Amino acid sequence: MTKQIRKLHQYHWGLWIVFIALLVIGMTNVYSATFVTDNIAGNFYDHFAKQILWTVLGSGVACFCYCKDYRSFRKYVKWETIIAILLLLVVLCVGTVVNGSRRWLTLGGFGFQPSELAKLVGIIYAAHWISLSLEKRKPIEFLYRLHIKPKNSLFRFVGRFHCLPHISLWVPGIMALLVFVQPDAGTASIIVGIPIFMVLISGAHFSKVKIPLCILAVAFFAILIMEPYRFTRISVWLDPWGQAQAAGYQTVQGLIAIGTGHFFGQGLGNGISKFGFLPEAHTDFAFAVFAQEWGLFGTILLITIFLSIIVIGIFTAVHCKNKFGSLLALGLTLYLGGQGFINIAMVSRLFPVVGVPLPFISYGGTALIVNMAAAALLLNISRQNYRQAEKAYIDTKRPAKSLRKETRSQFPLHPKEK
């Protein structure tokens, strides 16, 4: 076994250890963050029991994604995108309103959040079309120029600019718009942001479209601050202590929870912030509960785990011989590792509150299942990498043996020499 094959094998099992560790930490954190409120309400360990159920369901989905060849997901990308868009449209029509946003489809006491599925579908869709362009040796650009020659001077003026997005951004853009209307600007930014990064890394030149993208960025920021609650979030991010008893209460309590963890934490289940002080302690601000109970060393461990996902994910993408697999691994790495650091930065007040959950740690059924599916796909690509490397290594050893056998068959030994 060569050094490269051994390294691919080690990174694959390292990725297994990282994801299993996240599952264990997430289960313990959900139990610790919810057992107080559940027992007070008389629903003994309700959230913890549901999280176990979601983990079991997610394990089935993950097994399917791990055992099936990841390239087969490319064949059904059309149906995957149709299903995701239809679910987002159904949510806008008959979805359940929670905290002022229509994001959930409720059935039998269980909720399903299609926007979480849209994140994964957007990555698969973008990986398919970018890899198709690379395979056909077509240039990758953010925006393409419309080749039209109308008589109207206004249309001729518009046609001079690059105004047609790359096809890999069409469906993510539509899904992001549907999620933005719910409203959920944080999730919408992730749905369209990851494919944009994938296009950029695939060779698109930012310098050619810097002016249109800057205009779009300014317009997007203007739309964000037009909503009063989004403007409030930005003002809270800049000065949470000035609104500590109003809009900044959650941010301040999150910072207090992180600070009171000190070096070794208050112990599992002993954190005081979940006793009615910290809102959303088991969802968006689950990291604050974790930091309070595990302390600085636990926080460093969790950050190291997410950093390991990024490092191993990039290593997997670089060593994948299949263009679709390489781009898919890159998108999944940005999805899992990027969301982790965005949530940690959000709770630590390095970033405004955008409602992005912490993968595997925050409570949530749909997010957990999609996260496990994404992790299984990344493991699938990693497994295929070292198996293909092993096969290539074995094939290099076969010609000499087969040539020796053919030579013996063509020139058999004399009976006395046998």
mmCIF file of N, CA, C and O in Angstrom, residues 100 338 359 412:
data_model
loop_
_atom_site.group_PDB
_atom_site.id
_atom_site.type_symbol
_atom_site.label_atom_id
_atom_site.label_comp_id
_atom_site.label_asym_id
_atom_site.label_seq_id
_atom_site.Cartn_x
_atom_site.Cartn_y
_atom_site.Cartn_z
ATOM 1 N N GLY A 100 -43.460 33.995 13.228
ATOM 2 C CA GLY A 100 -43.660 34.954 12.155
ATOM 3 C C GLY A 100 -43.189 34.515 10.791
ATOM 4 O O GLY A 100 -43.290 35.284 9.830
ATOM 5 N N GLY A 338 -19.074 25.419 6.867
ATOM 6 C CA GLY A 338 -19.441 26.832 6.820
ATOM 7 C C GLY A 338 -20.570 27.175 7.759
ATOM 8 O O GLY A 338 -20.517 28.186 8.477
ATOM 9 N N PRO A 359 -24.827 22.577 12.854
ATOM 10 C CA PRO A 359 -25.027 21.209 12.364
ATOM 11 C C PRO A 359 -24.748 20.150 13.424
ATOM 12 O O PRO A 359 -23.727 20.190 14.116
ATOM 13 N N PRO A 412 6.416 -22.895 -23.957
ATOM 14 C CA PRO A 412 6.388 -23.857 -22.850
ATOM 15 C C PRO A 412 7.759 -24.503 -22.655
ATOM 16 O O PRO A 412 8.560 -24.624 -23.590
#
